[in-house]
GROMACS .gro file of C-alpha atoms in nm:
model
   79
    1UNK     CA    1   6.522   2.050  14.261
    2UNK     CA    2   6.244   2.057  14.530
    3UNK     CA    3   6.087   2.370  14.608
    4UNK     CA    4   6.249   2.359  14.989
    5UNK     CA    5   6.619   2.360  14.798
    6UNK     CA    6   6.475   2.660  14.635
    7UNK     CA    7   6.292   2.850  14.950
    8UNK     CA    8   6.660   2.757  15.127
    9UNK     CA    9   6.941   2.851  14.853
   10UNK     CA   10   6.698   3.197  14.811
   11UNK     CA   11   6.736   3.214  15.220
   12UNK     CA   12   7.074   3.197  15.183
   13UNK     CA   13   7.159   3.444  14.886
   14UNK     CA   14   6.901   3.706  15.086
   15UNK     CA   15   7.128   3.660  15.404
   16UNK     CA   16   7.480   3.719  15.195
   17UNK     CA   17   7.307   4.005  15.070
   18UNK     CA   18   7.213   4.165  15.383
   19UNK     CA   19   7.540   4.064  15.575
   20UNK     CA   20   7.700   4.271  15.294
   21UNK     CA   21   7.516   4.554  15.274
   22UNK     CA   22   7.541   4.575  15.706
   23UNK     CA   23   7.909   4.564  15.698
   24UNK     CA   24   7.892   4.880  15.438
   25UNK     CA   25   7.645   5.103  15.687
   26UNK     CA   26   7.814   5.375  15.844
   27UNK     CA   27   7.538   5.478  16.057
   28UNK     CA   28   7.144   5.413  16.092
   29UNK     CA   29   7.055   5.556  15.836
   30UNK     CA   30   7.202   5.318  15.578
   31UNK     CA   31   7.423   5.575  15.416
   32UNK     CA   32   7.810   5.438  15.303
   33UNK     CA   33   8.101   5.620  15.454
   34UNK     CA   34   8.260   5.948  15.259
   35UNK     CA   35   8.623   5.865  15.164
   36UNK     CA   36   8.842   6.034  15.481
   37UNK     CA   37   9.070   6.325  15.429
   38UNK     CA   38   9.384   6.234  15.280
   39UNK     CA   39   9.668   6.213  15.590
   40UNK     CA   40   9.853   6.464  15.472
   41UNK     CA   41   9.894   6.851  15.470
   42UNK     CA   42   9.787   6.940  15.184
   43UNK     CA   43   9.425   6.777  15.327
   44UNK     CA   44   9.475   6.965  15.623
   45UNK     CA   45   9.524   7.285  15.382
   46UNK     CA   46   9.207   7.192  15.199
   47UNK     CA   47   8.993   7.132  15.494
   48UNK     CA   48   9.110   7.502  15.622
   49UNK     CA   49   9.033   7.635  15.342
   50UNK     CA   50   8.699   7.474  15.320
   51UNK     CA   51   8.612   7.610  15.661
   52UNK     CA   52   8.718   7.956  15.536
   53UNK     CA   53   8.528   7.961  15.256
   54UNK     CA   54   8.218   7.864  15.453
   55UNK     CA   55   8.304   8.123  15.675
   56UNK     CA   56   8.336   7.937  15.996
   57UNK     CA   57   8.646   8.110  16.034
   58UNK     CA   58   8.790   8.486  15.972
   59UNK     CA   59   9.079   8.601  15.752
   60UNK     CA   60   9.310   8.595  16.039
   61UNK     CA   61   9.275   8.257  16.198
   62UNK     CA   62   9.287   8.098  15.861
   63UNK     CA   63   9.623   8.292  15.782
   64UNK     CA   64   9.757   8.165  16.114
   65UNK     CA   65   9.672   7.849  16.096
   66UNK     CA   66   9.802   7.815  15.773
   67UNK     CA   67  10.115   7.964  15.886
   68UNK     CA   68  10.142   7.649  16.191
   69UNK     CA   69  10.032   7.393  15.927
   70UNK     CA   70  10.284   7.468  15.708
   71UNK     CA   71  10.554   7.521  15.995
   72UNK     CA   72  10.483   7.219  16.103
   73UNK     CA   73  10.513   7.004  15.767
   74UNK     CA   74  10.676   6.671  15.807
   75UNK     CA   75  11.045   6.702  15.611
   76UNK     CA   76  11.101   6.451  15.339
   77UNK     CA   77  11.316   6.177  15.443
   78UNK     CA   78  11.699   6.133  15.275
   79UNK     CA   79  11.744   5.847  15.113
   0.00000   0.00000   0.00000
């Protein structure tokens, strides 16, 4: 094996690499994506919650919109 197989197989393996870690970005600043919210209520619930608990919100709007999240739950299908 010459040494310009080498230099170009090592070219090659250090572009796969880099291709692969670019797809993963989210972002400039090289960080991967956080897994998304689940798509259901019950990640809606937890997300409210969260926000309460952080106090972005007051007792009040998180009991109403509890109250519409849970009004507005999707009804499990008949079989």
């Amino acid at each position: 094996m010459s040494l310009t197989t080498l230099i170009v197989w090592t070219l090659i393996v250090a572009a796969t690499v880099l291709v692969v870690r670019a797809l993963r970005r989210d972002g400039a600043d090289g960080r991967t994506a956080p897994a998304p919210y689940p798509a259901s209520d019950k990640g809606a619930e937890r997300l409210l919650a969260e926000r309460f608990a952080r106090g972005e919100i007051d007792d009040e709007e998180y009991s109403r919109r509890l109250a519409v999240l849970r009004s507005h739950a999707p009804r499990p299908t008949p079989l």
